[in-house]
Amino acid sequence: MHPTDPPGILAPHIPADAYRRAEATRTPVVIVVHSTERTGVPWQRLLVPFAVAGAAALGTWGVVAALCWLMDVASHTATIIAGAAGPVGAGGITLKLARSK
């Protein structure tokens, strides 16, 4: 029986001489199949979805943290540029973009 065969469908090979001897003497043929099926909870089926969900959650938090950092850097950059530019005027109206220290 091949390991990929479904259980209970194919019988293992019986040697021809053992089959003929059992047929001639009318004795029953006993086939012993060792099962390797696991009993209990299949942990892999439970752990894989939790691992995928955990990785997705950590990735989402990483993206949120990166966006917060990017907004912080952008606001500091805008403040520095506004402070360096000085007052901006158009048509007689002057705006001071940043307070001087």
CSV table of C-alpha atoms in Angstrom, one decimal:
chain,number,residue,atom,x,y,z
A,1,MET,CA,0.0,0.0,0.0
A,2,HIS,CA,1.4,3.4,-1.0
A,3,PRO,CA,1.5,6.1,1.7
A,4,THR,CA,-0.6,8.4,-0.5
A,5,ASP,CA,-3.4,5.8,-1.1
A,6,PRO,CA,-6.6,6.4,0.8
A,7,PRO,CA,-7.0,3.9,3.6
A,8,GLY,CA,-9.4,1.0,3.2
A,9,ILE,CA,-9.4,1.0,-0.6
A,10,LEU,CA,-6.4,-1.1,-1.7
A,11,ALA,CA,-5.2,-4.3,0.0
A,12,PRO,CA,-1.4,-4.8,0.4
A,13,HIS,CA,0.2,-7.3,-2.0
A,14,ILE,CA,-0.1,-11.0,-1.0
A,15,PRO,CA,2.7,-13.2,-2.4
A,16,ALA,CA,1.4,-15.7,-4.9
A,17,ASP,CA,2.7,-18.8,-3.1
A,18,ALA,CA,1.1,-17.8,0.2
A,19,TYR,CA,-2.2,-17.2,-1.6
A,20,ARG,CA,-2.1,-20.5,-3.4
A,21,ARG,CA,-1.2,-22.4,-0.2
A,22,ALA,CA,-4.1,-20.7,1.6
A,23,GLU,CA,-6.4,-21.5,-1.3
A,24,ALA,CA,-5.3,-25.1,-1.4
A,25,THR,CA,-5.6,-25.7,2.3
A,26,ARG,CA,-8.7,-23.5,2.7
A,27,THR,CA,-7.2,-21.5,5.5
A,28,PRO,CA,-8.1,-17.8,5.8
A,29,VAL,CA,-5.6,-15.2,4.8
A,30,VAL,CA,-5.0,-12.6,7.5
A,31,ILE,CA,-3.8,-9.2,6.4
A,32,VAL,CA,-2.3,-6.9,9.0
A,33,VAL,CA,-2.2,-3.2,8.0
A,34,HIS,CA,-0.3,-0.9,10.3
A,35,SER,CA,-2.0,2.4,10.6
A,36,THR,CA,0.0,5.6,11.0
A,37,GLU,CA,-3.0,7.9,11.5
A,38,ARG,CA,-2.6,10.3,14.4
A,39,THR,CA,-5.1,10.6,17.1
A,40,GLY,CA,-6.0,13.9,18.9
A,41,VAL,CA,-6.0,17.4,17.7
A,42,PRO,CA,-4.2,18.2,14.4
A,43,TRP,CA,-2.2,21.2,15.6
A,44,GLN,CA,-1.0,22.2,12.2
A,45,ARG,CA,-4.6,22.8,11.0
A,46,LEU,CA,-5.1,25.1,14.0
A,47,LEU,CA,-1.8,26.9,14.1
A,48,VAL,CA,-1.5,27.9,10.5
A,49,PRO,CA,-4.6,30.2,10.5
A,50,PHE,CA,-3.5,31.8,13.7
A,51,ALA,CA,0.0,32.3,12.4
A,52,VAL,CA,-1.4,34.0,9.2
A,53,ALA,CA,-3.7,36.2,11.2
A,54,GLY,CA,-0.9,37.2,13.6
A,55,ALA,CA,1.4,38.0,10.7
A,56,ALA,CA,-1.3,40.1,9.1
A,57,ALA,CA,-2.0,42.0,12.4
A,58,LEU,CA,1.7,42.7,12.9
A,59,GLY,CA,2.0,43.9,9.3
A,60,THR,CA,-0.9,46.2,9.7
A,61,TRP,CA,0.6,47.7,12.9
A,62,GLY,CA,3.9,48.1,11.1
A,63,VAL,CA,2.1,50.0,8.3
A,64,VAL,CA,0.3,52.2,10.8
A,65,ALA,CA,3.6,53.0,12.7
A,66,ALA,CA,5.3,53.8,9.4
A,67,LEU,CA,2.6,56.2,8.4
A,68,CYS,CA,2.7,57.9,11.8
A,69,TRP,CA,6.4,58.3,11.5
A,70,LEU,CA,6.1,59.7,7.9
A,71,MET,CA,3.5,62.2,9.0
A,72,ASP,CA,5.7,63.3,11.9
A,73,VAL,CA,8.7,63.8,9.6
A,74,ALA,CA,6.5,65.6,7.0
A,75,SER,CA,5.2,68.0,9.6
A,76,HIS,CA,8.7,68.8,11.0
A,77,THR,CA,9.9,69.3,7.4
A,78,ALA,CA,7.1,71.7,6.7
A,79,THR,CA,7.8,73.6,9.9
A,80,ILE,CA,11.5,74.0,9.0
A,81,ILE,CA,10.8,75.1,5.5
A,82,ALA,CA,8.2,77.6,6.7
A,83,GLY,CA,10.6,79.0,9.3
A,84,ALA,CA,13.4,79.4,6.7
A,85,ALA,CA,11.1,81.0,4.1
A,86,GLY,CA,10.1,83.9,6.3
A,87,PRO,CA,7.0,85.9,5.7
A,88,VAL,CA,5.1,85.2,2.4
A,89,GLY,CA,3.2,88.1,0.8
A,90,ALA,CA,0.8,88.3,-2.1
A,91,GLY,CA,-1.1,91.5,-3.2
A,92,GLY,CA,-0.2,93.4,-0.1
A,93,ILE,CA,-1.2,90.7,2.4
A,94,THR,CA,1.7,89.2,4.2
A,95,LEU,CA,1.5,85.9,6.1
A,96,LYS,CA,4.1,84.8,8.6
A,97,LEU,CA,4.2,81.0,8.3
A,98,ALA,CA,6.2,80.4,11.5
A,99,ARG,CA,7.0,82.3,14.7
A,100,SER,CA,10.6,83.5,15.0
A,101,LYS,CA,12.4,82.5,18.2
